[in-house]
Every structure is written in structure tokens, then in C-alpha cells.
XYZ file of C-alpha atoms in Angstrom:
728
model
C 6.404 -20.835 -7.511
C 3.547 -21.640 -5.231
C 5.494 -23.982 -3.001
C 4.338 -23.835 0.561
C 6.742 -22.756 3.267
C 6.537 -23.247 7.005
C 7.190 -19.583 7.619
C 5.371 -18.186 4.635
C 6.355 -14.689 3.588
C 7.381 -13.561 7.044
C 10.522 -15.658 6.772
C 12.060 -13.245 4.313
C 12.419 -10.467 6.860
C 12.452 -12.313 10.162
C 15.946 -13.063 11.420
C 17.716 -12.797 14.725
C 21.359 -12.317 15.487
C 22.458 -15.179 17.717
C 26.099 -14.204 17.554
C 28.970 -16.685 17.672
C 29.291 -19.465 20.184
C 32.427 -20.907 21.716
C 33.930 -24.125 20.396
C 32.752 -26.060 23.466
C 29.158 -24.883 23.057
C 29.107 -25.844 19.417
C 30.484 -29.319 20.087
C 28.323 -30.133 23.108
C 25.072 -29.028 21.530
C 22.040 -26.988 22.477
C 19.543 -27.433 25.276
C 16.673 -26.876 22.839
C 17.527 -29.987 20.874
C 18.779 -28.165 17.816
C 21.780 -29.557 16.021
C 24.818 -27.259 16.257
C 27.792 -27.693 13.994
C 30.697 -25.597 12.700
C 30.474 -24.064 9.294
C 34.230 -24.352 8.821
C 36.544 -27.033 9.992
C 38.897 -25.487 12.521
C 40.678 -28.781 13.159
C 40.746 -32.245 11.666
C 39.651 -33.856 14.942
C 36.445 -31.844 15.076
C 35.472 -32.772 11.533
C 36.311 -36.435 12.099
C 33.956 -36.538 15.082
C 31.102 -34.894 13.172
C 28.187 -36.964 12.062
C 28.819 -37.107 8.323
C 25.450 -38.669 7.593
C 23.756 -35.731 9.282
C 25.734 -33.309 7.141
C 24.561 -35.120 4.027
C 20.967 -35.166 5.244
C 21.072 -31.466 6.063
C 22.444 -30.651 2.621
C 19.737 -32.793 1.004
C 16.949 -30.930 2.804
C 18.478 -27.512 2.145
C 18.738 -28.203 -1.578
C 15.190 -29.575 -1.643
C 14.108 -26.310 -0.004
C 15.936 -24.441 -2.764
C 14.245 -26.512 -5.461
C 10.778 -25.790 -4.041
C 11.550 -22.142 -3.071
C 10.915 -22.901 0.603
C 12.290 -21.082 3.618
C 15.255 -22.790 5.294
C 14.405 -21.438 8.765
C 13.554 -24.771 10.369
C 15.161 -27.289 12.699
C 18.076 -29.250 11.287
C 18.642 -32.075 13.783
C 18.281 -35.653 12.522
C 14.771 -36.377 13.840
C 13.442 -32.983 12.724
C 14.852 -33.455 9.236
C 13.164 -36.845 8.972
C 9.865 -35.304 10.065
C 10.381 -32.362 7.709
C 10.874 -34.559 4.651
C 7.912 -36.692 5.630
C 5.745 -33.590 5.975
C 6.673 -32.352 2.496
C 6.314 -35.775 0.890
C 3.862 -35.774 -1.984
C 1.368 -38.045 -0.258
C 1.210 -35.807 2.831
C 0.762 -32.634 0.792
C -1.890 -34.268 -1.377
C -3.628 -35.459 1.774
C -3.585 -31.963 3.245
C -4.921 -30.495 0.007
C -7.674 -33.106 -0.100
C -8.609 -32.281 3.495
C -8.922 -28.590 2.625
C -11.112 -29.449 -0.374
C -13.356 -31.686 1.737
C -13.893 -29.112 4.481
C -14.779 -26.462 1.890
C -17.165 -28.766 0.009
C -19.125 -29.487 3.196
C -21.003 -26.232 2.573
C -22.845 -27.882 -0.329
C -24.171 -30.673 1.905
C -24.763 -28.912 5.215
C -28.076 -27.272 5.948
C -29.336 -25.572 3.841
C -28.413 -28.412 1.525
C -27.795 -27.869 -2.183
C -28.719 -31.465 -3.066
C -31.799 -30.687 -5.165
C -32.444 -30.788 -8.898
C -33.298 -27.102 -9.104
C -32.822 -24.015 -6.986
C -36.050 -22.404 -8.218
C -38.034 -21.622 -5.074
C -41.344 -22.063 -6.918
C -41.057 -25.792 -7.450
C -37.996 -26.806 -5.492
C -38.553 -30.059 -3.621
C -37.424 -30.341 0.001
C -33.660 -31.061 -0.080
C -32.052 -34.056 1.539
C -30.694 -32.988 4.897
C -27.823 -35.024 6.355
C -28.513 -36.463 9.809
C -26.939 -34.682 12.733
C -23.405 -35.900 13.201
C -22.646 -36.936 9.628
C -21.026 -33.774 8.306
C -19.876 -32.947 11.829
C -17.913 -36.213 11.985
C -16.198 -35.438 8.695
C -15.486 -31.906 9.831
C -13.924 -32.899 13.150
C -11.631 -35.320 11.318
C -10.524 -32.463 9.083
C -9.956 -30.232 12.106
C -7.833 -32.942 13.728
C -5.697 -33.099 10.578
C -5.337 -29.302 10.618
C -4.319 -29.464 14.261
C -1.629 -32.031 13.449
C -0.502 -29.840 10.567
C -0.197 -26.874 12.904
C 1.673 -28.946 15.511
C 4.211 -30.181 12.957
C 4.785 -26.699 11.549
C 5.151 -25.185 15.004
C 7.626 -27.815 16.129
C 9.761 -27.574 12.994
C 10.237 -23.805 13.150
C 10.428 -23.532 16.939
C 8.498 -21.501 19.483
C 10.350 -18.241 18.939
C 9.648 -18.233 15.216
C 6.076 -19.382 15.799
C 5.281 -16.352 17.951
C 6.465 -14.003 15.222
C 4.530 -15.728 12.443
C 1.118 -14.063 12.124
C -0.200 -16.751 9.783
C 0.499 -19.593 12.207
C -0.931 -17.627 15.135
C -4.045 -16.955 13.080
C -4.099 -20.638 12.105
C -4.223 -21.527 15.788
C -7.068 -19.097 16.456
C -9.104 -20.324 13.488
C -8.764 -23.966 14.543
C -9.708 -23.110 18.139
C -12.783 -21.119 17.085
C -13.834 -23.896 14.698
C -13.602 -26.553 17.405
C -15.556 -24.412 19.884
C -18.263 -23.750 17.299
C -18.325 -27.463 16.436
C -18.896 -28.355 20.086
C -21.755 -25.856 20.263
C -23.345 -27.430 17.174
C -23.225 -30.895 18.708
C -24.618 -29.632 22.014
C -27.535 -27.991 20.160
C -28.191 -31.146 18.121
C -27.205 -29.347 14.910
C -30.124 -26.934 15.241
C -28.112 -23.714 15.447
C -28.935 -20.934 12.999
C -25.435 -19.515 12.725
C -22.240 -21.455 12.134
C -19.266 -19.167 12.538
C -16.811 -21.824 11.403
C -18.310 -21.857 7.905
C -17.206 -18.260 7.426
C -13.580 -18.884 8.417
C -13.058 -22.139 6.509
C -11.448 -20.383 3.514
C -8.542 -19.489 5.798
C -7.349 -23.088 5.538
C -6.934 -22.568 1.794
C -5.152 -19.240 2.203
C -2.598 -20.329 4.780
C -1.591 -23.332 2.695
C -0.372 -21.268 -0.274
C 2.537 -18.851 -0.089
C 1.569 -17.373 -3.467
C -1.890 -16.478 -2.156
C -0.263 -14.786 0.809
C 1.880 -12.713 -1.532
C -1.205 -11.812 -3.546
C -3.003 -10.669 -0.420
C 0.010 -8.575 0.499
C -0.086 -6.916 -2.925
C -3.813 -6.269 -2.578
C -3.236 -4.761 0.854
C -0.558 -2.526 -0.641
C -2.929 -1.474 -3.433
C -5.885 -0.450 -1.248
C -4.349 2.797 0.101
C -3.436 3.846 -3.423
C -6.961 3.476 -4.766
C -8.543 5.112 -1.711
C -8.170 8.534 -3.320
C -9.932 7.364 -6.475
C -12.697 5.792 -4.400
C -13.139 9.097 -2.591
C -13.343 10.953 -5.907
C -15.830 8.384 -7.155
C -17.973 8.849 -4.042
C -17.889 12.645 -4.404
C -18.776 12.328 -8.078
C -21.692 10.068 -7.232
C -23.003 12.307 -4.441
C -22.656 15.471 -6.528
C -24.598 14.093 -9.468
C -27.170 12.582 -7.116
C -27.947 15.989 -5.667
C -28.039 17.542 -9.145
C -30.340 14.781 -10.336
C -32.747 15.244 -7.442
C -32.886 18.969 -8.315
C -33.401 18.305 -12.022
C -36.125 15.717 -11.536
C -38.374 16.848 -8.652
C -41.956 15.770 -8.105
C -44.407 17.906 -10.065
C -48.167 18.086 -10.460
C -47.927 16.758 -13.995
C -47.943 12.914 -13.735
C -46.345 12.587 -17.168
C -43.269 14.512 -16.026
C -43.050 12.570 -12.778
C -41.939 9.299 -14.375
C -38.191 9.961 -13.888
C -38.746 11.066 -10.277
C -41.064 8.154 -9.524
C -38.769 5.395 -10.782
C -35.203 6.679 -10.302
C -35.062 9.827 -8.133
C -37.832 9.413 -5.554
C -35.485 9.777 -2.551
C -31.801 9.847 -1.689
C -31.223 6.033 -1.465
C -33.070 5.449 -4.737
C -31.167 8.231 -6.482
C -27.785 6.962 -5.267
C -28.660 3.434 -6.339
C -29.822 4.528 -9.788
C -26.625 6.423 -10.533
C -24.418 3.716 -9.012
C -25.996 1.176 -11.351
C -25.536 3.630 -14.232
C -21.848 3.719 -13.319
C -21.754 0.026 -14.274
C -23.872 0.731 -17.418
C -26.307 -1.994 -16.334
C -29.398 0.279 -16.515
C -28.315 2.365 -19.478
C -30.283 3.784 -21.314
C -33.328 2.835 -19.222
C -32.478 5.320 -16.481
C -32.515 8.293 -18.868
C -35.447 7.376 -21.126
C -38.287 8.991 -19.047
C -36.449 12.324 -18.874
C -34.995 12.105 -22.374
C -38.451 11.566 -23.829
C -39.520 14.904 -22.325
C -36.460 16.947 -23.231
C -33.378 15.876 -25.155
C -31.273 18.271 -23.083
C -31.504 15.944 -20.077
C -29.179 13.553 -21.919
C -26.302 15.902 -21.108
C -26.650 15.070 -17.400
C -26.470 11.305 -17.909
C -23.736 11.442 -20.558
C -21.580 13.701 -18.357
C -22.034 11.356 -15.407
C -21.048 8.289 -17.444
C -18.071 9.919 -19.137
C -16.586 11.217 -15.884
C -17.414 8.215 -13.740
C -17.315 5.186 -16.040
C -14.725 6.190 -18.602
C -12.450 8.368 -16.486
C -12.527 7.493 -12.797
C -13.114 3.748 -13.212
C -10.327 3.463 -15.784
C -8.107 5.581 -13.559
C -8.658 2.992 -10.859
C -7.635 0.268 -13.318
C -4.451 2.206 -14.119
C -3.578 2.584 -10.428
C -4.147 -1.110 -9.731
C -2.015 -2.035 -12.739
C 0.735 0.307 -11.599
C 0.796 -1.377 -8.197
C 0.818 -4.859 -9.698
C 3.291 -4.057 -12.458
C 6.133 -5.632 -10.521
C 4.072 -8.400 -8.968
C 5.584 -11.255 -10.972
C 9.047 -9.745 -10.722
C 8.744 -9.513 -6.920
C 7.657 -13.143 -6.733
C 10.641 -14.192 -8.856
C 12.996 -12.036 -6.764
C 11.857 -13.651 -3.500
C 12.115 -17.105 -5.008
C 15.630 -16.463 -6.289
C 16.769 -15.333 -2.845
C 15.343 -18.461 -1.243
C 16.958 -20.701 -3.839
C 20.365 -19.070 -3.588
C 20.215 -19.113 0.206
C 19.368 -22.824 0.311
C 22.186 -23.727 -2.079
C 24.670 -21.536 -0.196
C 23.694 -23.155 3.106
C 24.080 -26.627 1.585
C 27.604 -25.752 0.437
C 28.519 -24.478 3.894
C 27.256 -27.699 5.467
C 29.093 -29.944 3.017
C 32.336 -28.018 3.525
C 32.612 -29.762 6.901
C 32.232 -33.146 5.246
C 35.832 -32.957 4.111
C 38.198 -33.490 7.040
C 41.114 -32.124 5.019
C 39.334 -28.891 4.231
C 40.422 -26.384 6.823
C 38.994 -23.290 5.245
C 35.574 -24.458 4.141
C 36.165 -23.140 0.621
C 35.499 -26.426 -1.209
C 33.390 -29.561 -0.956
C 34.181 -33.137 -2.020
C 32.587 -34.294 -5.267
C 31.757 -37.630 -3.600
C 29.723 -35.807 -0.967
C 27.820 -33.908 -3.654
C 27.072 -37.174 -5.445
C 25.767 -38.674 -2.187
C 23.486 -35.681 -1.775
C 22.203 -35.986 -5.340
C 21.389 -39.670 -4.802
C 19.021 -38.765 -1.944
C 17.366 -35.618 -3.275
C 13.779 -35.893 -4.515
C 13.624 -34.011 -7.806
C 12.559 -34.316 -11.415
C 14.636 -36.809 -13.376
C 15.600 -34.360 -16.119
C 16.973 -31.919 -13.525
C 18.911 -34.729 -11.849
C 20.471 -35.833 -15.130
C 21.501 -32.276 -16.029
C 23.088 -31.650 -12.610
C 24.912 -35.005 -12.577
C 26.281 -34.218 -16.014
C 27.602 -30.905 -14.685
C 29.167 -32.627 -11.655
C 31.115 -35.149 -13.759
C 33.396 -32.456 -15.121
C 34.844 -31.993 -11.605
C 35.389 -35.698 -10.840
C 39.046 -35.583 -11.802
C 39.746 -32.732 -9.385
C 37.747 -34.320 -6.567
C 36.611 -30.984 -5.110
C 34.327 -28.110 -6.014
C 34.589 -24.525 -4.847
C 31.649 -22.297 -3.961
C 31.219 -20.836 -7.450
C 31.319 -24.250 -9.093
C 28.835 -25.643 -6.574
C 26.395 -22.847 -7.318
C 26.825 -23.194 -11.082
C 25.828 -26.860 -11.186
C 22.511 -25.984 -9.575
C 21.814 -23.281 -12.144
C 20.214 -26.127 -14.073
C 17.284 -25.810 -11.661
C 16.507 -22.403 -13.143
C 15.923 -23.828 -16.604
C 12.532 -25.018 -17.725
C 12.282 -28.445 -19.257
C 12.548 -28.313 -23.032
C 9.787 -30.449 -24.507
C 10.861 -31.350 -28.027
C 8.640 -32.828 -30.705
C 9.342 -36.037 -32.535
C 10.567 -34.041 -35.525
C 13.174 -32.213 -33.425
C 14.342 -35.403 -31.738
C 14.606 -37.319 -35.000
C 16.477 -34.519 -36.715
C 19.616 -35.441 -34.778
C 19.445 -39.165 -35.668
C 20.691 -41.013 -38.687
C 18.225 -42.622 -41.081
C 18.892 -46.064 -39.685
C 18.289 -44.927 -36.079
C 15.000 -43.164 -36.661
C 11.738 -44.632 -35.403
C 9.203 -44.040 -38.163
C 6.377 -45.996 -36.563
C 5.410 -43.218 -34.136
C 5.767 -40.632 -36.874
C 3.545 -42.712 -39.117
C 0.784 -42.787 -36.490
C 0.991 -39.013 -35.999
C 0.809 -38.402 -39.745
C -2.169 -40.709 -40.113
C -4.069 -38.834 -37.374
C -3.465 -35.546 -39.179
C -4.584 -36.969 -42.500
C -7.779 -38.442 -41.040
C -8.575 -35.093 -39.452
C -7.956 -33.190 -42.696
C -10.061 -35.670 -44.665
C -12.908 -35.327 -42.184
C -12.620 -31.548 -42.353
C -12.815 -31.597 -46.159
C -15.871 -33.889 -46.177
C -17.720 -31.717 -43.662
C -17.024 -28.573 -45.705
C -18.209 -30.242 -48.911
C -21.359 -31.461 -47.166
C -22.089 -28.010 -45.750
C -21.147 -25.885 -48.772
C -21.676 -28.332 -51.662
C -18.992 -28.913 -54.273
C -19.539 -25.569 -55.955
C -19.473 -23.640 -52.683
C -16.421 -25.541 -51.493
C -14.438 -24.801 -54.662
C -15.359 -21.119 -54.543
C -12.778 -20.523 -51.795
C -9.084 -20.596 -52.696
C -8.122 -21.785 -49.227
C -10.404 -24.788 -49.620
C -8.823 -25.663 -52.973
C -5.362 -25.417 -51.411
C -6.337 -27.524 -48.379
C -8.251 -30.079 -50.449
C -5.380 -30.578 -52.880
C -2.887 -31.155 -50.080
C -5.286 -33.516 -48.285
C -5.671 -35.677 -51.386
C -1.896 -35.718 -51.958
C -1.316 -36.677 -48.337
C -3.874 -39.473 -48.564
C -2.349 -40.873 -51.785
C 1.147 -40.687 -50.339
C 0.070 -42.439 -47.135
C -1.578 -45.238 -49.112
C 1.621 -45.546 -51.138
C 3.627 -45.991 -47.956
C 1.298 -48.767 -46.756
C 1.388 -50.556 -50.124
C 5.167 -50.277 -50.393
C 6.135 -51.389 -46.900
C 3.086 -53.252 -45.674
C 2.221 -53.105 -41.971
C 3.695 -53.882 -39.594
C 7.071 -53.044 -41.131
C 9.242 -53.556 -38.066
C 12.836 -54.591 -38.588
C 12.756 -53.114 -42.094
C 15.891 -51.150 -42.841
C 15.101 -47.962 -44.630
C 18.483 -47.830 -46.243
C 17.747 -51.066 -48.109
C 14.464 -49.947 -49.605
C 15.712 -48.165 -52.693
C 16.354 -44.534 -53.355
C 13.085 -43.294 -51.849
C 13.106 -44.637 -48.283
C 10.246 -44.707 -45.823
C 11.815 -41.882 -43.841
C 11.970 -39.703 -46.921
C 8.316 -40.399 -47.645
C 7.386 -39.548 -44.084
C 9.442 -36.370 -44.235
C 7.710 -35.387 -47.460
C 4.318 -35.946 -45.795
C 5.391 -33.730 -42.905
C 6.435 -31.009 -45.293
C 3.008 -31.077 -46.941
C 1.332 -30.885 -43.542
C 3.402 -27.810 -42.737
C 2.358 -26.238 -46.046
C -1.260 -26.184 -44.852
C -0.306 -23.547 -42.322
C 1.322 -21.201 -44.805
C -1.890 -19.217 -45.199
C -1.716 -18.009 -41.570
C 1.971 -17.026 -41.559
C 1.215 -13.301 -41.101
C -0.664 -14.096 -37.898
C 1.704 -16.648 -36.417
C 3.796 -14.188 -34.404
C 0.835 -12.539 -32.755
C -0.876 -15.900 -32.249
C 2.230 -17.301 -30.591
C 2.469 -14.231 -28.389
C -1.155 -14.514 -27.302
C -0.875 -18.268 -26.768
C 2.222 -17.919 -24.586
C 0.502 -15.166 -22.599
C -2.469 -17.452 -21.972
C -0.180 -20.269 -20.845
C 1.569 -17.959 -18.404
C -1.798 -16.785 -17.114
C -2.757 -20.375 -16.344
C 0.429 -20.718 -14.292
C 0.076 -17.409 -12.457
C -3.692 -17.312 -12.021
C -3.749 -19.988 -9.343
C -3.262 -17.453 -6.585
C -5.848 -15.073 -8.056
C -8.303 -17.924 -8.534
C -7.692 -19.030 -4.960
C -8.364 -15.522 -3.647
C -11.550 -15.396 -5.722
C -12.689 -18.743 -4.289
C -12.130 -17.384 -0.789
C -14.106 -14.207 -1.511
C -16.942 -16.138 -3.180
C -17.098 -18.539 -0.253
C -17.265 -15.828 2.394
C -19.840 -13.705 0.558
C -21.969 -16.783 -0.126
C -21.993 -17.694 3.569
C -22.823 -14.092 4.489
C -25.597 -14.057 1.900
C -27.153 -17.214 3.318
C -27.035 -15.738 6.813
C -28.721 -12.525 5.665
C -31.133 -13.581 2.933
C -31.948 -17.288 3.239
C -35.639 -17.710 2.447
C -36.128 -13.953 2.075
C -37.767 -14.172 -1.342
C -40.772 -16.465 -1.317
C -43.082 -16.822 -4.319
C -46.757 -16.110 -3.818
C -48.876 -19.204 -3.113
C -50.438 -19.164 -6.581
C -46.922 -18.990 -8.107
C -45.808 -22.324 -6.661
C -46.683 -24.227 -9.810
C -45.636 -27.446 -11.529
C -42.251 -27.539 -13.190
C -43.523 -27.419 -16.800
C -45.708 -24.340 -16.302
C -44.627 -21.427 -18.480
C -43.983 -17.903 -17.296
C -46.772 -16.687 -19.596
C -49.347 -18.736 -17.693
C -47.977 -17.524 -14.369
C -48.214 -13.841 -15.192
C -51.437 -13.937 -17.166
C -53.536 -12.944 -14.169
C -50.863 -10.908 -12.385
C -49.676 -7.353 -12.778
C -45.885 -7.510 -12.473
C -43.701 -4.523 -13.239
C -41.472 -5.015 -16.257
C -37.776 -5.616 -15.548
C -38.255 -6.802 -11.972
C -36.964 -9.987 -10.396
C -40.391 -11.608 -10.665
C -41.117 -10.568 -14.237
C -37.712 -11.743 -15.463
C -38.186 -15.114 -13.786
C -35.044 -14.914 -11.686
C -36.427 -17.274 -9.031
C -33.535 -19.779 -9.275
C -31.159 -16.968 -8.271
C -31.388 -16.848 -4.499
C -29.538 -17.409 -1.249
C -31.539 -20.458 -0.162
C -28.511 -22.767 -0.377
C -24.772 -22.520 -0.956
C -24.713 -23.566 -4.626
C -27.496 -21.128 -5.520
C -25.673 -18.343 -3.670
C -22.497 -18.986 -5.682
C -24.393 -18.722 -8.988
C -26.191 -15.565 -7.864
C -22.897 -13.917 -6.918
C -21.479 -14.874 -10.305
C -24.457 -13.295 -12.078
C -23.941 -10.098 -10.106
C -20.228 -10.081 -10.919
C -21.095 -10.176 -14.639
C -23.056 -6.927 -13.915
C -25.790 -7.454 -16.494
C -29.133 -6.771 -14.743
C -27.500 -6.955 -11.315
C -29.781 -4.136 -10.170
C -32.759 -6.507 -10.462
C -31.331 -8.715 -7.699
C -30.475 -5.750 -5.494
C -33.911 -4.186 -5.961
C -35.711 -7.446 -5.195
C -33.860 -8.130 -1.952
C -34.336 -4.499 -0.977
C -38.106 -4.906 -1.352
C -38.244 -8.248 0.461
C -35.878 -7.277 3.289
C -34.569 -3.788 3.968
C -32.825 -0.874 2.278
C -29.639 -1.794 4.151
C -29.318 -4.925 2.027
C -27.938 -2.713 -0.745
C -24.677 -2.466 1.203
C -24.088 -6.197 0.721
C -24.634 -6.082 -3.042
C -22.567 -2.926 -3.520
C -19.690 -4.465 -1.511
C -19.802 -7.584 -3.661
C -19.898 -5.526 -6.868
C -16.881 -3.504 -5.754
C -14.930 -6.570 -4.594
C -15.600 -8.746 -7.630
C -16.264 -6.491 -10.610
C -13.951 -3.629 -9.650
C -11.104 -5.051 -7.589
C -10.728 -8.621 -8.843
C -11.453 -7.925 -12.507
C -8.955 -5.055 -12.483
C -6.379 -7.308 -10.848
C -7.012 -9.818 -13.595
C -6.550 -7.116 -16.244
C -3.337 -5.993 -14.537
C -1.978 -9.538 -14.635
C -2.800 -9.872 -18.344
C -1.121 -6.548 -19.111
C 1.929 -7.528 -17.058
C 2.387 -10.717 -19.058
C 1.478 -9.393 -22.484
C 3.422 -6.110 -22.416
C 6.573 -7.859 -21.233
C 6.365 -10.487 -23.972
C 5.476 -7.863 -26.561
C 8.474 -5.706 -25.656
C 10.787 -8.704 -25.689
C 9.479 -9.936 -29.057
C 10.104 -6.537 -30.666
C 13.504 -5.886 -29.104
C 15.075 -9.276 -29.890
C 16.340 -10.749 -33.115
C 14.880 -13.936 -34.556
C 17.728 -15.951 -33.032
C 17.172 -14.375 -29.626
C 13.446 -15.068 -29.781
C 14.075 -18.722 -30.585
C 16.603 -18.951 -27.758
C 14.162 -17.376 -25.342
C 11.381 -19.676 -26.453
C 13.274 -22.947 -26.210
C 16.088 -22.358 -23.735
C 15.039 -19.671 -21.310
C 14.674 -20.124 -17.625
C 12.717 -17.972 -15.272
C 15.933 -16.229 -14.302
C 16.970 -15.608 -17.914
C 13.599 -14.063 -18.714
C 13.960 -11.564 -15.855
C 17.756 -11.304 -16.119
C 17.715 -7.562 -16.715
C 15.328 -6.800 -13.831
C 16.097 -9.361 -11.134
C 18.853 -8.525 -8.662
C 20.913 -11.501 -7.591
C 21.704 -11.582 -3.854
C 25.326 -10.827 -3.010
C 27.573 -13.162 -1.054
C 27.508 -10.764 1.902
C 23.703 -10.781 1.978
C 23.567 -14.561 1.901
C 26.165 -14.910 4.654
C 24.345 -12.364 6.799
C 21.104 -14.313 6.581
C 22.835 -17.629 7.227
C 24.584 -16.247 10.298
C 21.218 -15.189 11.677
C 19.503 -18.529 11.024
C 17.489 -19.397 14.172
C 18.433 -23.101 14.145
C 21.490 -23.454 11.925
C 24.080 -21.848 14.223
C 27.207 -21.325 12.175
C 30.747 -20.407 13.212
C 32.434 -18.617 10.358
C 35.924 -18.185 11.745
C 37.944 -15.890 9.518
C 36.018 -16.603 6.325
């Protein structure tokens, strides 16, 4: 449900009451160029004068909006509809997506370029730098395309709606700033140190996805809720920092000073040490100097970890999950409203197509068929809807309820059946065994290869020591013998051979027997099938719903990488005697040096730096994983300033705390729902859900369908589709 909309999410709550116009105003038109037409046919003469082709075209676009969950708040005159359909054509949307990808990928080529074999600063060769004007030419072409995109969107929704849409206003500002910064780059012969437009490029990705906008809205809603936990976490950290500085002061005994010297020397060092302990990255290193002196000091570190890591951090996860619990349901709810509104508007438009319809309570079947012939949609949806329409051909008209019911087919997912399911409904003479034979042969070859590999690895005696191997091996041999029998009996190719004439044991029966044996191989995992199916379906749903989360993560990575390059490019430079040939080992490098254990230098983390965009991305990923992230923070603190810790702590909080918890919340949302459904339904219900459910059927108990009054209210307030409802 990530279909892009001109208005984005603001369209759901942004309506204006234009009131009702007189008959003359509706017939003459509108000075703004918007097409005005009656929603009901007050007289036959009015309907006869109406442009029937425009009605059909309007209904086509409205239903296409419903299919793609788009907002219908756009112009509906003939030229605007033509432009609208052209804009949402697949080639235009693919072109816009490609443009966004190109402008984001420029960061890998621009200075500092990532086009080197290695990012290790010790033996990294000078990168290839594009000549001035190369990447700038590509970028200005992308900005021109974005400008055209903005112009088309602004025209289609109108000036009044444009002013109220924060995303389009921001889009305008971002494009303007990018062009100004581009001009400055050209005027400085590409020698500027700071490119502001690189930081705001991810906005082009955000504004092009309505699902990402919804995700950002959910994140914005979550932040105030977790503020209290963040405050508690900060108080917890400060309290234990002060206690730690009192427990581990500097003394005259150098042996007892080890904890103070390394972890509690001053306030910034103490805060950093305990913050890293909160992530468990320096555990148990941080407590070893004190613990070696007195085992009682372990109480301090254990108490800090239990309260902070296992209580407050998990409390934050619970709060984030609670806020995102209805995330998918909210997305479905919004999509349902948009779909129902588009279909309702299409019915109201088509009601004027019939000159004999004075009340607007029915539409001609012929008009619906004309609409279906022009709509761009998946073929299996078209066939299902046309099949539903045929039952009303004898009557010639469809009322509002019937019109809405035929488009309920859009709510159903396509049922992908296997060859076995398809063939089960055919007679023996109609079945195509050639495809089945190929599938069976692939399975048999795989099983035979599996058996040979096991025998080679375990030997015959080791292979036969496992009952599962005996079971699998026996079935594999039987399958192989049966397949050879089929080839000998029927030869290949065996086209035009009638199975019914081949004796009592036909080819189809042989193939079916082979399939049964293949199924028997899976009997040993029957106890795990239900849970495996549940996990597999959860993973599939995650792939569908993670696009917005992945997009947000790309945006965050991009912005932090650009910031990191601005702040730390070239900050860490190896000593002259450490710039060595590529095949020199770390042992030879450190043989004559005294490097503290566990530091950036001793661990050989030189490839992890902010010297180019690709290296910055990998460094941020390594920090997000948390393991040894304090080594990077400590190194950049030594080479730059103590304030650099703010950058690393912000990235840790954004990636490891916020995004990972959002990811966990999404997994829990999917898994708990499927788990509850699988335990509350009978076997028949589970099968029905698995093979026949639609998005609406899955959320049938939770989703609230919009009422007729709500739909009519929104249609009456449409900024471009001015409707006169008469007495309806």
C-alpha cells in the first residue's frame, strides 16, 4: 500500500466546504478551468448535453485511484485527467524512481570519491576524482526532473491545495536550495568544502512514498511517549556516574588507580564508560580493574546493567511497540477509506451517464463495461470484476450497493495455485503431465545429489546410522526407479499420447504416485510445519511492510554519513611509518610501537573512517551493531575533540535504539496477530484465510468501514469535483 499520492497523507483531513452552486453555474463551468458537472441528473436535457466521454474518463481515473489507494483530490477536467494518467504511467514512475536513485548514488562518486579498492587510510591510493561539471551536469538534470515533477503535482491539485500541503511546500524549498547550492558549486569551480544539497537529497526519497510519510508520522507520535523513559535513563546514567566517581577516586596507590585511570578519570569519561556499559559493549572490561581488587564492586556494575539495560531499555521497547501496535491497522484503515471514496465517486459520476436516470441511484452496465475496458489493472482483477458484472447484464443497470460489490474483488489477493491444485480439477485426458514430469525430475535429481553428498561425507556406515537417512534414501531410490520406468514405458517425447489408452496404470497415475512419495519425505517435520508456516508467512509480510522502514533507514544513514564526512573527513591519519605496503601484517606494524590494547589502532580499524561516503556507511553500520563501537568513539575523540561523542551517541540512539526497536515492534505486530489467528481458528478457517483472504478480510474485525454519510460528506467537499446532490 505504498502507492504515491499527490496530496500524501494531508489529503485525508484536508477538505473545504464549497457549498452548492446554482444550475447555471454548474452548466457554464468554472473560471479556474475545473470541470463542473451535476452528480444527479435533474433533467434529461442536462444529461444529454453532458460530455459522456468525460464522465467515462473521470470514472476510469477515480477507480484507478481506488486501486492504487491514491487521493482523489485532483483536477478532473479532460486535459488534467490526461496529464494525470500520463504522470502515473509506469514508465513515468519508473523514471522518477530512477532519477531519485541516481541523485542519491552521486555521493559515491563526488569528492571525496569512493572509487578505490580499499578504504584503509594506510595504503589507500588516491581516488579518481570526476572533473568539475560531470556530476554537476547529472545533478542539474535530476533537479530539472524534480522541478517538472513538482510543477505537475502542483497543477493537478491546484494552488489552494498546494499551499496547505506541507510536503509539496517543503519539496519546493528543497529544490530551490539545491539549485542555489549547485550554482555556488559551479561558480567556485567545484572547490567548495561544504555541499548543503548533499544533506537534503534524501528528502526526494521521502516525499515520493506515502508509506514513508506515514512511518515518519508514527515515529513523531512515538517520540513524546518515550521522552519520559529517556529522562529516566539520563537520570539513571547521571546518578550512577556520580556514584562511580565517588567509589573510584584517585589514590596514592597506583594499583588501585587502574579503574579511575581508564574509566572514571573525569565526568565525560565516566559518562561515556557507563553509557557504553548500557549497550554491554565494554562488559566485563569496565569492571575488571575494580573487581580484581574487591568482588563487592561487582554490585555497582550489576545494579547499573540490570536497571538500565534490562529494565529501562526494554521499557522503551515496550512503549515503542505499544505506539506501533496499530501501525499496520491504521495504514489499512486509511487505504480502505481512499478505495471506498474513489469507487463511490466513480458511481456518482457514472450515474449521470444514463439520461433516463433522474435520481442518480443506478448506473448503466454498458457504461461500467466501457470504464473497465480503459482501466489499467492486473488481468486477474479485470477478469474477476468482469465476471461479477455479467450477472447484471440482463437488468442493464446496477445500483450503488451492486457497484461497490463488484469492486470488492480488488480487496482479494491473487491466489497462486500449484500445478497439483490446478490439475486436481481436470480429467485425466485434460491433464498436462509434461510440466509435472519436469518438476518431478528436478526433485529427484536434487534428492539423489543430497544422498550422494551425505554418503560421501558420512560414509556408508555413518549414513545408515541415521533413521532419517534410511527413510530418505529408500524413497529416493524408489522415485528414481519409478521415473526410469515412466521413461521406458512412454519414451520421450510422449506428446499426443492418450493416458487413457495406456493400460490400467496410466502415466498420470505414475506421476501422482511419484508426487505422493515426494510428499512422504516431509512427514518427519510434520510437528514443526505449523510453526514453520507461521514464521515463513511473518517473514513474507515483513518483506512487504519493511519497505518504508528500510527507506527511513536509508535516509538516516545518508544524512549521518554526510554529517560524518563534514565533521571527520581525514581526521584519523596513520603515522608516517604506518603507511606500509598492502601485504604488510599488523604484527610487523606494531612490533616497534607501543599501542594500547583494544584501541582503534591496535585493532586495525583503519578501513573504518569517514574519508569517503562508502566508508562512512560501513562505519555507521559497524556502530549500529554495537560490538566495539566505543573504539570508534574513543579514537575520534582523541583525534578531534570531546564534543565528537555527541555525534556517535546520537547515531547509536537513532539506529540501535529507535530503529531496531521499531523493527522489533513490526515483527511483534505481524507475529502476534498471526499467532492469535492461528490458535483461534479451526483448520478450515485457517485454510480459508491462507488461500482466500484479502487484506480487508484479515482485518475484518478491527477495520471500520466508512459509512455512506462519511463518504458523501467528503465528496461534497472535494476541491475540484463540485457535486450537486439535489434531494439524494
